[in-house]
Every structure is written in C-alpha cells, then in structure tokens.
C-alpha cells in the first residue's frame, strides 16, 4: 500500500512538472510572437531594443524557474521528515532575496561609483515608468549599466540580476539542510544578497577593480560571482554547523565525533524528485548563460556549449565513479556531475568552442567526485553536494577561462592577452573574492548565531549554565584561544536546531 502511494505521488509530481513545462513553453512562444509583431509594426522607438529586452525576460524567467529545480533537488536528497522545512526555505529565500536586492543590492552592485572597490551606496531602488518620448528610462546613477546593455529595459535587467542573486542564496540552503534554524537562514540570506554578493559582484560586473586593466578578470555568467560566492558561504555555514547527528559519528550534545558513524540513515529519500530537479536546473541554465550576453547572435553558441558541458559532466561521473569513490555508479553522482558541468562552463560559455566545453564539463564531473571524497575526509556534512558542485567546479570554471578561452570570440576581447597571464589573473580574482566572502560569511553567521542565542536562550538559567560550562572547558583546553572558540560554539548553538527538533524533523506545522 505504501509503495502504491509513493508511485501515485511521483505520478502527480510528473504531471505537475509537465504542466509547468507546457505553460513555460507557451509563455515563451507568445512573447516571441508579440515581439515579432512589435518589430513588424515599427513600435520600437528610440534606443529601446524590444527583441533584446524580450530575450532577457525569457532568460530571467528560465532562471527563476530554477528555484523549482533547487527545491526538488534538495527535497529529494534530504530525509522525508525534513521535506517541509526544505521546501519552506527554498520558497522563502527568493522572497527575502527580492527585498534585499531591491533595498540595497542592485544599486550597490551596478550603480555608478568613483570607487573601484565599493559600489554605489543607496537605499531603495525606484523603477521609472516608460513614456512616449522615452521607452527605456534609466534611474540616475546607472550610466555604465545603460551603456553596457544599450536598448535593454532597466526593469528587465533588474529582474535578470535579481534571479542571479537569489541563486547564490539558494545554493547555501542545500549545504546547511536538516540542521539550520529557519530564521538563521533567512537572516543570512538577507545579508548575503543585500551586501556580500553585491560587493564582490561589483568588482567583476559593476566596473570594479577586477574588471579593469591589468587584471581584466572574466566571468561570463557567474562561476565566481554567483556559484563560488554561494559555494563558499555554504561551506562556511556547513563547517560552523558541523554534521547532522550521527553523520560521521558526530554528537551535537558533546560536540564530538566519538559516536558511531550512522551515515546510512541519511540516504536520499526520493531520487525521482532529485532527478526532476536536475532536469529543471539544466533547462534553466540555458537562460542563466544565454541571457548573460547583449549580443543575441551568440545565444545559440552559448546554449550549445552549456548543453555539451553538462552532458560531459554527467558522462564523466559515470566513467570515474568506481575509480574515485570505489563504488558502483550512483544516480546522485550523475546528477551532481551534470550540475558540476553546468557550473564549470558558466564562466566561459561564450568564450570557448564545443570541444573545449566538453573538456571543461568532463573535468568538472571528475572534480565533483573528488570534492565529495574530500568533504567526507574533512567530516563536513553537505546533504546535496552543493560545495563540490558550486565552489570547486566554480573555481575550475574560473581558471578554465584563462586556459581555454578563444580570442576569436567577440565576447572575449582583452588588451595584451596572454593565456598564462590571464590564467594567473583568473586565479587571483577568484582567490580575492573567496577570501573576502569567507571573512564576511564567518562574521555574519557568528553574529546571527549570537543574536538568536541570546534572544531565544539567553534568559534561560540552564542555557546560561551550559554556556559557562562550555566557556570554562574551552578556556582550559585552548588557553588564549578559548574565548574565540567559545564564540564559535555559542554562535553554532544559535543557528543550529535543538537535538530534539533535529531528530523529530519538520512537519506541516513545524518550521524550526
């Protein structure tokens, strides 16, 4: 009977997904027809590029639909008792990202600024209305953005960059799943999208120091700006939280790895859902990479390299799985191999030919397997494999620009181009971004943990006594570093759910 219900549930999910795909394709078709009619009737006035704007809206819609893919992927990889919590996090994160990016992030990342390090500091972004004399109005302070995307609607650019910012926050969700407090994740997502992500994004895409001579750092669609930033924030969060109870023998009560390793109980509960999520993400990636160019002639090439890299990543995961992991081929490895190939090609999809895209994707698929083994060795718990996919493959994809990018691509025009030098600058740029995001992520996670701890538990006598005991213990064991370790310990307790809640999981009425 249970098996019958499970199959029925999967059938319903499949029907819903088919309806969503049909609706999305119908929307794209209607938009293309309307755009074609607009051009034929001569309704394109001034500097407004209707087709270019239309493609940005379509691409942004595809990337927005990736939220469904991330939700299905994470839910499928986690345990059934935490499905509601996972879905709630994936749903609310885009709501929070929208508010944060509107309030601070977009202006901070793309506004004109005299500084090469910090973007324009402002509050609340207003979207001007089109008029008969100006179909494409831009707010004050966005001259550089207007020049880079000539003729494109400002609102469409905001939508497109918003879904990118939301992706960076969603990446974090998977790595901290099943043990993060709901409000801790919400607060971190707000800070990440509102301040951390735009800061380093400005360096690369907003005219900051990395984009200028001599560095000329290139990241076409976000292997560093989006995926590595989300990946390192996820790594810091997973490291601070430590593993789920019994994973690698971890006991959160004693904060030790002295228990029995019971990793078998953390197997994915629904790989059908995870597979559907992978396919949705693969579809959305065509908009992710394809929408990042203002030259529409390059869109077919970008989609082709994206497709081929993903295919090579999944194939490499099959070929190397038994060698690297010493086990039979697993569906989860294939899924993450495909996603690794997508992340790896994101930085260079407009700069490389299809053969090089295949090489980039294949190495990405291999790196995912190596990364999973590395996390296991370090006892870092990543339920969905977000860290190998987004951080490690993001690093490789960034380096691959310097190694494989072709000067024949009009999207890749550099002054005094030398392959070795550019590879070094790619490494330098990635390292700079990761260093800053790491520091800011640690500060943010710990600050949120301390805030939540003292708000929720600070008034409880038992909590005070427990913290005093922890402080004495660490001060005795670690001497002058005891206070620092104590801060990390208290911060961890502030962002991590209780042992009881972790064991119980979430249901329709409980969101820890």
Coordinates of C-alpha atoms in Angstrom, one line a residue:
X1 CA 0.0 0.0 0.0
X2 CA 2.8 2.4 0.9
X3 CA 4.6 1.6 -2.4
X4 CA 1.4 2.3 -4.3
X5 CA 1.0 5.7 -2.6
X6 CA 4.7 6.5 -3.3
X7 CA 4.2 5.8 -7.0
X8 CA 1.0 7.8 -7.1
X9 CA 2.8 10.7 -5.5
X10 CA 5.6 10.5 -8.1
X11 CA 2.9 10.3 -10.9
X12 CA 1.3 13.5 -9.6
X13 CA 4.7 15.3 -9.5
X14 CA 5.4 14.3 -13.1
X15 CA 2.0 15.6 -14.2
X16 CA 2.5 18.9 -12.4
X17 CA 6.0 19.3 -13.9
X18 CA 4.7 18.6 -17.4
X19 CA 2.0 21.2 -17.0
X20 CA 4.7 23.7 -15.8
X21 CA 6.9 23.0 -18.8
X22 CA 4.0 23.3 -21.2
X23 CA 3.0 26.6 -19.6
X24 CA 6.5 27.9 -19.8
X25 CA 6.9 27.0 -23.4
X26 CA 3.6 28.5 -24.2
X27 CA 4.6 31.8 -22.5
X28 CA 7.9 31.9 -24.4
X29 CA 6.0 31.3 -27.7
X30 CA 3.5 34.1 -27.0
X31 CA 6.3 36.5 -26.0
X32 CA 8.2 35.8 -29.2
X33 CA 5.2 36.3 -31.4
X34 CA 4.4 39.6 -29.6
X35 CA 8.0 40.7 -30.0
X36 CA 7.9 39.9 -33.7
X37 CA 4.7 41.8 -34.2
X38 CA 6.1 44.8 -32.3
X39 CA 9.1 44.9 -34.7
X40 CA 6.9 44.5 -37.8
X41 CA 4.6 47.3 -36.7
X42 CA 7.6 49.6 -36.0
X43 CA 6.8 50.1 -32.4
X44 CA 10.4 50.1 -31.4
X45 CA 11.3 53.7 -30.7
X46 CA 14.4 55.5 -29.6
X47 CA 17.0 53.3 -28.1
X48 CA 14.6 50.6 -26.9
X49 CA 15.6 47.1 -28.2
X50 CA 12.4 45.1 -28.0
X51 CA 13.9 41.7 -29.0
X52 CA 16.9 42.1 -26.7
X53 CA 14.6 43.0 -23.8
X54 CA 12.3 40.2 -24.6
X55 CA 15.1 37.7 -24.6
X56 CA 16.3 39.0 -21.2
X57 CA 12.8 38.5 -19.8
X58 CA 12.6 35.0 -21.2
X59 CA 16.0 34.1 -19.8
X60 CA 15.2 35.6 -16.4
X61 CA 12.0 33.5 -16.3
X62 CA 14.0 30.4 -17.0
X63 CA 16.4 31.2 -14.2
X64 CA 13.5 32.0 -11.9
X65 CA 12.1 28.5 -12.7
X66 CA 15.4 27.1 -11.4
X67 CA 14.0 27.8 -7.9
X68 CA 11.7 24.8 -8.5
X69 CA 14.7 22.7 -9.6
X70 CA 16.7 23.6 -6.5
X71 CA 13.6 22.9 -4.3
X72 CA 13.1 19.4 -5.9
X73 CA 16.8 18.6 -5.8
X74 CA 17.2 19.4 -2.1
X75 CA 14.0 17.8 -1.0
X76 CA 14.9 14.6 -2.9
X77 CA 18.4 14.4 -1.4
X78 CA 17.2 15.0 2.2
X79 CA 15.2 12.9 4.5
X80 CA 11.4 12.7 4.3
X81 CA 10.8 14.1 7.8
X82 CA 12.5 17.4 6.8
X83 CA 10.8 17.9 3.4
X84 CA 8.5 20.7 4.6
X85 CA 11.4 22.6 6.1
X86 CA 13.5 22.3 3.0
X87 CA 10.6 23.4 0.7
X88 CA 9.8 26.4 3.0
X89 CA 13.4 27.5 2.9
X90 CA 13.6 27.3 -0.8
X91 CA 10.4 29.2 -1.2
X92 CA 11.1 32.0 1.3
X93 CA 14.7 32.5 0.2
X94 CA 13.6 34.2 -3.1
X95 CA 11.2 36.4 -1.3
X96 CA 14.0 37.6 1.1
X97 CA 16.4 37.9 -1.8
X98 CA 14.0 40.1 -3.8
X99 CA 13.5 42.5 -0.9
X100 CA 17.3 42.7 -0.1
X101 CA 18.3 43.2 -3.7
X102 CA 15.7 45.9 -4.2
X103 CA 16.6 47.7 -1.0
X104 CA 20.4 47.6 -1.3
X105 CA 21.9 45.0 -3.6
X106 CA 21.2 46.2 -7.1
X107 CA 22.4 49.8 -6.6
X108 CA 25.4 48.6 -4.6
X109 CA 26.4 46.2 -7.4
X110 CA 25.6 48.1 -10.6
X111 CA 25.3 51.8 -9.6
X112 CA 27.9 54.2 -10.9
X113 CA 30.7 54.7 -8.3
X114 CA 34.1 56.6 -8.2
X115 CA 35.5 53.7 -6.1
X116 CA 36.9 50.6 -7.7
X117 CA 36.2 48.6 -4.5
X118 CA 32.8 49.6 -3.2
X119 CA 29.8 50.3 -5.4
X120 CA 27.2 53.0 -5.1
X121 CA 25.7 53.1 -1.6
X122 CA 22.0 53.9 -1.8
X123 CA 18.6 52.9 -0.4
X124 CA 15.5 51.7 -2.2
X125 CA 15.6 51.3 -6.0
X126 CA 12.8 53.1 -7.9
X127 CA 11.8 51.8 -11.4
X128 CA 10.9 54.7 -13.7
X129 CA 7.8 54.4 -16.0
X130 CA 8.3 54.3 -19.8
X131 CA 6.8 57.2 -21.7
X132 CA 6.1 58.2 -25.2
X133 CA 9.3 60.1 -25.5
X134 CA 11.5 57.6 -23.6
X135 CA 10.6 53.9 -23.8
X136 CA 13.7 52.9 -21.9
X137 CA 14.3 55.2 -18.9
X138 CA 17.1 54.5 -16.5
X139 CA 17.3 56.0 -13.0
X140 CA 20.1 58.4 -12.2
X141 CA 23.4 56.7 -11.3
X142 CA 23.3 53.8 -13.8
X143 CA 25.1 55.3 -16.9
X144 CA 27.6 52.4 -17.1
X145 CA 24.8 49.8 -17.0
X146 CA 22.9 51.6 -19.7
X147 CA 25.9 51.7 -21.9
X148 CA 26.7 48.0 -21.4
X149 CA 23.2 46.9 -22.2
X150 CA 22.2 49.5 -24.8
X151 CA 18.5 49.5 -25.6
X152 CA 17.6 47.0 -22.9
X153 CA 14.9 47.8 -20.4
X154 CA 16.1 48.7 -16.9
X155 CA 13.3 46.7 -15.3
X156 CA 14.3 43.6 -17.3
X157 CA 17.9 43.9 -16.2
X158 CA 16.9 44.2 -12.6
X159 CA 14.7 41.1 -12.9
X160 CA 17.6 39.2 -14.6
X161 CA 20.2 40.2 -12.0
X162 CA 17.7 39.5 -9.2
X163 CA 17.3 35.9 -10.1
X164 CA 21.1 35.5 -10.2
X165 CA 21.3 36.9 -6.7
X166 CA 18.6 34.6 -5.5
X167 CA 20.5 31.6 -6.9
X168 CA 23.6 32.5 -4.7
X169 CA 21.4 32.4 -1.6
X170 CA 19.6 29.2 -2.7
X171 CA 23.0 27.4 -3.0
X172 CA 23.6 27.8 0.7
X173 CA 20.3 26.1 1.6
X174 CA 21.4 22.7 0.4
X175 CA 24.6 22.5 2.4
X176 CA 23.1 23.5 5.7
X177 CA 19.9 21.5 5.3
X178 CA 18.3 19.5 8.1
X179 CA 20.1 21.3 11.0
X180 CA 19.8 25.1 10.3
X181 CA 17.3 27.2 12.2
X182 CA 14.8 28.7 9.8
X183 CA 15.3 32.3 11.0
X184 CA 19.1 32.0 10.9
X185 CA 18.9 31.0 7.3
X186 CA 16.5 33.9 6.5
X187 CA 18.8 36.5 8.1
X188 CA 21.9 35.2 6.5
X189 CA 20.2 35.2 3.1
X190 CA 19.2 38.8 3.5
X191 CA 22.8 39.9 4.4
X192 CA 24.3 37.7 1.6
X193 CA 22.0 39.1 -1.2
X194 CA 21.9 42.7 0.2
X195 CA 25.6 43.2 0.9
X196 CA 28.1 40.4 0.5
X197 CA 27.1 39.2 -3.0
X198 CA 26.8 42.8 -4.5
X199 CA 30.2 43.8 -3.0
X200 CA 32.2 41.2 -4.9
X201 CA 29.8 41.2 -7.8
X202 CA 30.7 44.9 -8.3
X203 CA 34.4 44.1 -8.7
X204 CA 33.6 41.8 -11.7
X205 CA 30.4 43.0 -13.3
X206 CA 29.9 46.5 -12.0
X207 CA 33.2 48.1 -13.2
X208 CA 35.2 47.4 -10.1
X209 CA 39.0 46.7 -9.8
X210 CA 38.9 43.1 -11.1
X211 CA 37.3 44.0 -14.4
X212 CA 39.9 46.7 -15.3
X213 CA 43.5 46.6 -16.6
X214 CA 45.7 44.8 -15.8
X215 CA 43.5 42.1 -14.2
X216 CA 40.7 42.0 -16.8
X217 CA 39.1 39.2 -14.8
X218 CA 36.4 37.5 -16.9
X219 CA 33.5 35.6 -15.5
X220 CA 30.8 35.5 -18.3
X221 CA 27.8 34.3 -16.3
X222 CA 28.9 33.7 -12.8
X223 CA 31.2 30.7 -12.0
X224 CA 32.8 33.0 -9.4
X225 CA 30.3 35.8 -8.9
X226 CA 27.3 33.5 -8.3
X227 CA 28.4 29.9 -7.8
X228 CA 31.7 30.3 -5.9
X229 CA 30.2 33.0 -3.7
X230 CA 27.2 30.8 -2.8
X231 CA 29.5 27.8 -2.5
X232 CA 32.0 29.4 0.0
X233 CA 29.1 30.8 2.0
X234 CA 27.6 27.3 2.1
X235 CA 31.0 25.8 3.1
X236 CA 31.4 28.2 6.0
X237 CA 27.8 27.5 7.1
X238 CA 28.2 23.7 6.9
X239 CA 31.6 23.9 8.7
X240 CA 30.2 26.1 11.6
X241 CA 27.1 24.0 12.0
X242 CA 29.0 20.7 11.9
X243 CA 27.3 17.5 10.7
X244 CA 23.9 16.2 11.3
X245 CA 23.6 14.0 14.4
X246 CA 25.3 10.5 13.8
X247 CA 26.7 11.6 10.5
X248 CA 30.4 10.8 10.7
X249 CA 29.7 9.8 14.3
X250 CA 29.0 13.4 15.3
X251 CA 27.2 14.0 18.6
X252 CA 26.0 17.6 18.9
X253 CA 25.4 17.2 22.7
X254 CA 29.1 16.6 23.4
X255 CA 30.3 18.4 20.2
X256 CA 32.4 15.4 19.4
X257 CA 32.9 12.7 16.7
X258 CA 33.1 10.0 19.3
X259 CA 29.8 8.3 18.3
X260 CA 29.1 5.6 15.8
X261 CA 29.0 6.6 12.2
X262 CA 25.5 6.0 11.0
X263 CA 25.6 7.7 7.6
X264 CA 23.3 5.1 6.1
X265 CA 20.3 6.7 7.7
X266 CA 20.9 9.9 5.6
X267 CA 20.5 8.4 2.2
X268 CA 18.3 10.5 -0.2
X269 CA 14.7 9.7 0.3
X270 CA 13.4 10.5 -3.2
X271 CA 15.8 10.4 -6.1
X272 CA 12.9 10.7 -8.6
X273 CA 12.3 14.2 -7.3
X274 CA 16.0 15.0 -7.3
X275 CA 16.3 13.8 -10.9
X276 CA 13.4 16.0 -12.0
X277 CA 15.1 18.9 -10.1
X278 CA 18.3 18.3 -12.1
X279 CA 16.4 18.4 -15.4
X280 CA 14.7 21.6 -14.4
X281 CA 18.0 23.2 -13.5
X282 CA 19.5 22.1 -16.8
X283 CA 16.7 23.8 -18.6
X284 CA 17.0 26.9 -16.5
X285 CA 20.8 27.1 -17.2
X286 CA 20.1 27.9 -20.9
X287 CA 18.6 31.1 -19.6
X288 CA 21.3 31.6 -17.0
X289 CA 24.1 31.5 -19.5
X290 CA 22.2 32.5 -22.6
X291 CA 20.8 35.6 -21.1
X292 CA 24.1 37.0 -20.0
X293 CA 25.1 38.4 -23.4
X294 CA 23.9 41.5 -25.1
X295 CA 24.9 40.0 -28.5
X296 CA 21.9 37.8 -29.5
X297 CA 24.0 36.2 -32.3
X298 CA 25.9 34.4 -29.5
X299 CA 22.9 32.9 -27.8
X300 CA 22.9 29.6 -29.9
X301 CA 26.6 29.1 -29.3
X302 CA 26.3 29.7 -25.6
X303 CA 23.4 27.2 -25.3
X304 CA 25.3 24.6 -27.3
X305 CA 28.4 24.8 -25.1
X306 CA 26.3 24.8 -22.0
X307 CA 24.4 21.7 -23.2
X308 CA 27.6 19.9 -24.1
X309 CA 29.5 20.6 -20.9
X310 CA 26.6 19.3 -18.8
X311 CA 26.5 16.1 -20.9
X312 CA 30.2 15.6 -20.5
X313 CA 30.0 16.2 -16.7
X314 CA 27.3 13.5 -16.3
X315 CA 29.3 11.1 -18.5
X316 CA 32.5 11.7 -16.6
X317 CA 30.7 11.0 -13.3
X318 CA 29.7 7.6 -14.7
X319 CA 33.2 6.8 -16.0
X320 CA 35.2 7.8 -12.9
X321 CA 32.7 6.9 -10.1
X322 CA 34.1 3.5 -9.5
X323 CA 37.7 4.7 -9.6
X324 CA 37.4 7.8 -7.4
X325 CA 34.7 6.6 -5.0
X326 CA 35.3 2.9 -5.1
X327 CA 31.7 2.0 -5.5
X328 CA 29.1 1.4 -8.2
X329 CA 27.6 4.2 -10.3
X330 CA 25.1 6.2 -8.2
X331 CA 22.3 8.3 -9.5
X332 CA 23.2 11.1 -7.1
X333 CA 26.8 11.3 -8.6
X334 CA 25.3 11.5 -12.1
X335 CA 23.0 14.3 -11.1
X336 CA 25.8 16.3 -9.4
X337 CA 28.2 15.5 -12.3
X338 CA 25.7 17.2 -14.7
X339 CA 25.3 20.2 -12.4
X340 CA 29.1 20.4 -12.0
X341 CA 29.4 20.6 -15.8
X342 CA 26.9 23.4 -15.9
X343 CA 28.7 25.4 -13.2
X344 CA 32.1 24.8 -14.8
X345 CA 31.0 26.2 -18.2
X346 CA 29.2 29.2 -16.7
X347 CA 32.3 31.4 -16.7
X348 CA 33.3 30.7 -20.3
X349 CA 30.2 29.5 -22.3
X350 CA 30.6 32.4 -24.7
X351 CA 34.4 32.2 -25.0
X352 CA 35.1 28.5 -25.9
X353 CA 34.2 26.1 -28.7
X354 CA 32.2 23.0 -28.1
X355 CA 35.2 20.6 -27.8
X356 CA 36.7 22.7 -25.1
X357 CA 33.3 22.9 -23.4
X358 CA 33.3 19.1 -23.3
X359 CA 36.7 19.1 -21.7
X360 CA 35.6 21.6 -19.1
X361 CA 32.5 19.6 -18.3
X362 CA 34.3 16.3 -18.1
X363 CA 36.9 17.7 -15.6
X364 CA 34.0 19.3 -13.7
X365 CA 32.3 15.9 -13.3
X366 CA 35.5 14.4 -12.1
X367 CA 36.0 17.2 -9.6
X368 CA 32.6 16.7 -8.1
X369 CA 33.5 13.1 -7.2
X370 CA 36.9 14.2 -5.8
X371 CA 35.2 17.0 -3.8
X372 CA 32.7 14.6 -2.3
X373 CA 35.5 12.4 -1.1
X374 CA 37.4 15.5 0.3
X375 CA 34.3 16.6 2.3
X376 CA 33.9 13.1 3.7
X377 CA 37.6 13.1 4.8
X378 CA 37.2 16.5 6.4
X379 CA 33.9 15.4 8.0
X380 CA 31.9 18.3 6.5
X381 CA 28.3 17.4 6.0
X382 CA 26.8 18.6 2.7
X383 CA 23.5 16.8 2.1
X384 CA 23.1 17.7 -1.5
X385 CA 26.7 18.1 -2.7
X386 CA 26.4 21.9 -3.1
X387 CA 30.0 22.6 -2.1
X388 CA 31.7 20.3 -4.7
X389 CA 29.3 21.4 -7.4
X390 CA 29.3 25.2 -6.9
X391 CA 32.5 26.0 -5.1
X392 CA 35.0 23.5 -6.5
X393 CA 33.6 23.5 -10.1
X394 CA 33.2 27.3 -9.8
X395 CA 36.9 27.5 -9.2
X396 CA 37.7 25.2 -12.1
X397 CA 35.4 27.1 -14.4
X398 CA 37.0 30.4 -13.5
X399 CA 40.5 29.0 -14.3
X400 CA 39.2 27.4 -17.5
X401 CA 38.6 30.9 -18.9
X402 CA 42.3 31.6 -19.0
X403 CA 43.1 28.1 -20.2
X404 CA 40.6 27.6 -23.0
X405 CA 39.0 31.0 -24.0
X406 CA 39.5 31.9 -27.6
X407 CA 40.5 35.4 -28.7
X408 CA 38.3 34.8 -31.7
X409 CA 35.2 35.3 -29.6
X410 CA 34.0 38.9 -29.8
X411 CA 32.7 38.5 -26.2
X412 CA 36.3 37.9 -25.1
X413 CA 38.2 41.0 -26.0
X414 CA 41.2 41.7 -23.8
X415 CA 44.2 44.1 -24.1
X416 CA 47.6 42.5 -24.4
X417 CA 46.1 39.0 -24.0
X418 CA 48.4 36.2 -22.8
X419 CA 47.0 32.8 -21.8
X420 CA 49.3 32.1 -18.9
X421 CA 49.0 35.7 -17.5
X422 CA 45.2 35.6 -17.8
X423 CA 45.0 32.3 -16.0
X424 CA 47.0 33.8 -13.2
X425 CA 44.7 36.8 -13.0
X426 CA 41.7 34.5 -13.0
X427 CA 43.2 32.6 -10.0
X428 CA 44.0 35.9 -8.3
X429 CA 40.5 37.2 -8.8
X430 CA 38.8 34.1 -7.6
X431 CA 41.0 33.9 -4.5
X432 CA 40.3 37.6 -3.7
X433 CA 36.6 37.1 -3.9
X434 CA 36.7 33.9 -1.9
X435 CA 38.8 35.4 0.8
X436 CA 36.5 38.4 1.3
X437 CA 33.3 36.4 1.2
X438 CA 34.8 33.8 3.7
X439 CA 35.5 36.5 6.2
X440 CA 32.2 38.3 5.8
X441 CA 30.3 34.9 5.9
X442 CA 32.0 33.9 9.2
X443 CA 31.2 37.3 10.8
X444 CA 27.6 37.1 9.6
X445 CA 27.0 33.5 10.6
X446 CA 28.5 34.1 14.1
X447 CA 26.7 37.4 14.6
X448 CA 23.4 35.8 13.7
X449 CA 24.1 32.9 16.0
X450 CA 24.9 35.1 18.9
X451 CA 21.9 37.3 18.3
X452 CA 19.5 34.3 18.1
X453 CA 21.1 32.6 21.1
X454 CA 20.8 35.5 23.4
X455 CA 17.3 36.4 22.2
X456 CA 15.9 32.9 22.4
X457 CA 18.0 31.2 25.1
X458 CA 19.8 34.0 27.0
X459 CA 17.1 34.2 29.6
X460 CA 17.1 30.5 30.5
X461 CA 19.1 29.5 33.5
X462 CA 20.0 26.2 32.1
X463 CA 21.3 27.8 28.9
X464 CA 23.5 30.2 30.9
X465 CA 24.9 27.4 32.9
X466 CA 25.6 25.4 29.8
X467 CA 27.4 28.3 28.2
X468 CA 29.5 28.9 31.3
X469 CA 30.5 25.3 31.3
X470 CA 31.4 25.5 27.6
X471 CA 33.5 28.6 28.2
X472 CA 35.4 27.1 31.1
X473 CA 36.0 23.9 29.2
X474 CA 37.4 25.7 26.1
X475 CA 39.3 28.2 28.1
X476 CA 41.1 25.4 30.0
X477 CA 41.7 23.3 26.8
X478 CA 42.8 26.1 24.4
X479 CA 44.2 28.8 26.6
X480 CA 44.2 32.2 25.0
X481 CA 42.1 30.9 22.0
X482 CA 39.4 29.7 24.4
X483 CA 37.3 32.8 24.1
X484 CA 37.4 32.8 20.3
X485 CA 36.4 29.1 20.2
X486 CA 33.7 29.9 22.8
X487 CA 32.2 32.5 20.4
X488 CA 32.1 30.0 17.6
X489 CA 30.4 27.4 19.9
X490 CA 27.8 29.8 21.1
X491 CA 27.2 31.0 17.6
X492 CA 26.7 27.4 16.4
X493 CA 24.1 26.8 19.1
X494 CA 22.4 29.9 18.0
X495 CA 22.0 28.9 14.4
X496 CA 21.5 25.1 14.9
X497 CA 18.2 23.5 15.8
X498 CA 18.0 21.5 19.0
X499 CA 18.8 17.8 19.1
X500 CA 15.1 17.1 19.7
X501 CA 14.0 19.1 16.7
X502 CA 16.7 17.6 14.5
X503 CA 15.6 14.1 15.4
X504 CA 11.9 14.9 15.0
X505 CA 12.3 16.7 11.7
X506 CA 9.6 19.1 10.4
X507 CA 6.0 18.6 9.5
X508 CA 3.3 20.8 8.0
X509 CA 3.0 22.9 11.1
X510 CA 6.6 23.0 12.4
X511 CA 9.3 25.0 10.8
X512 CA 12.3 25.1 13.1

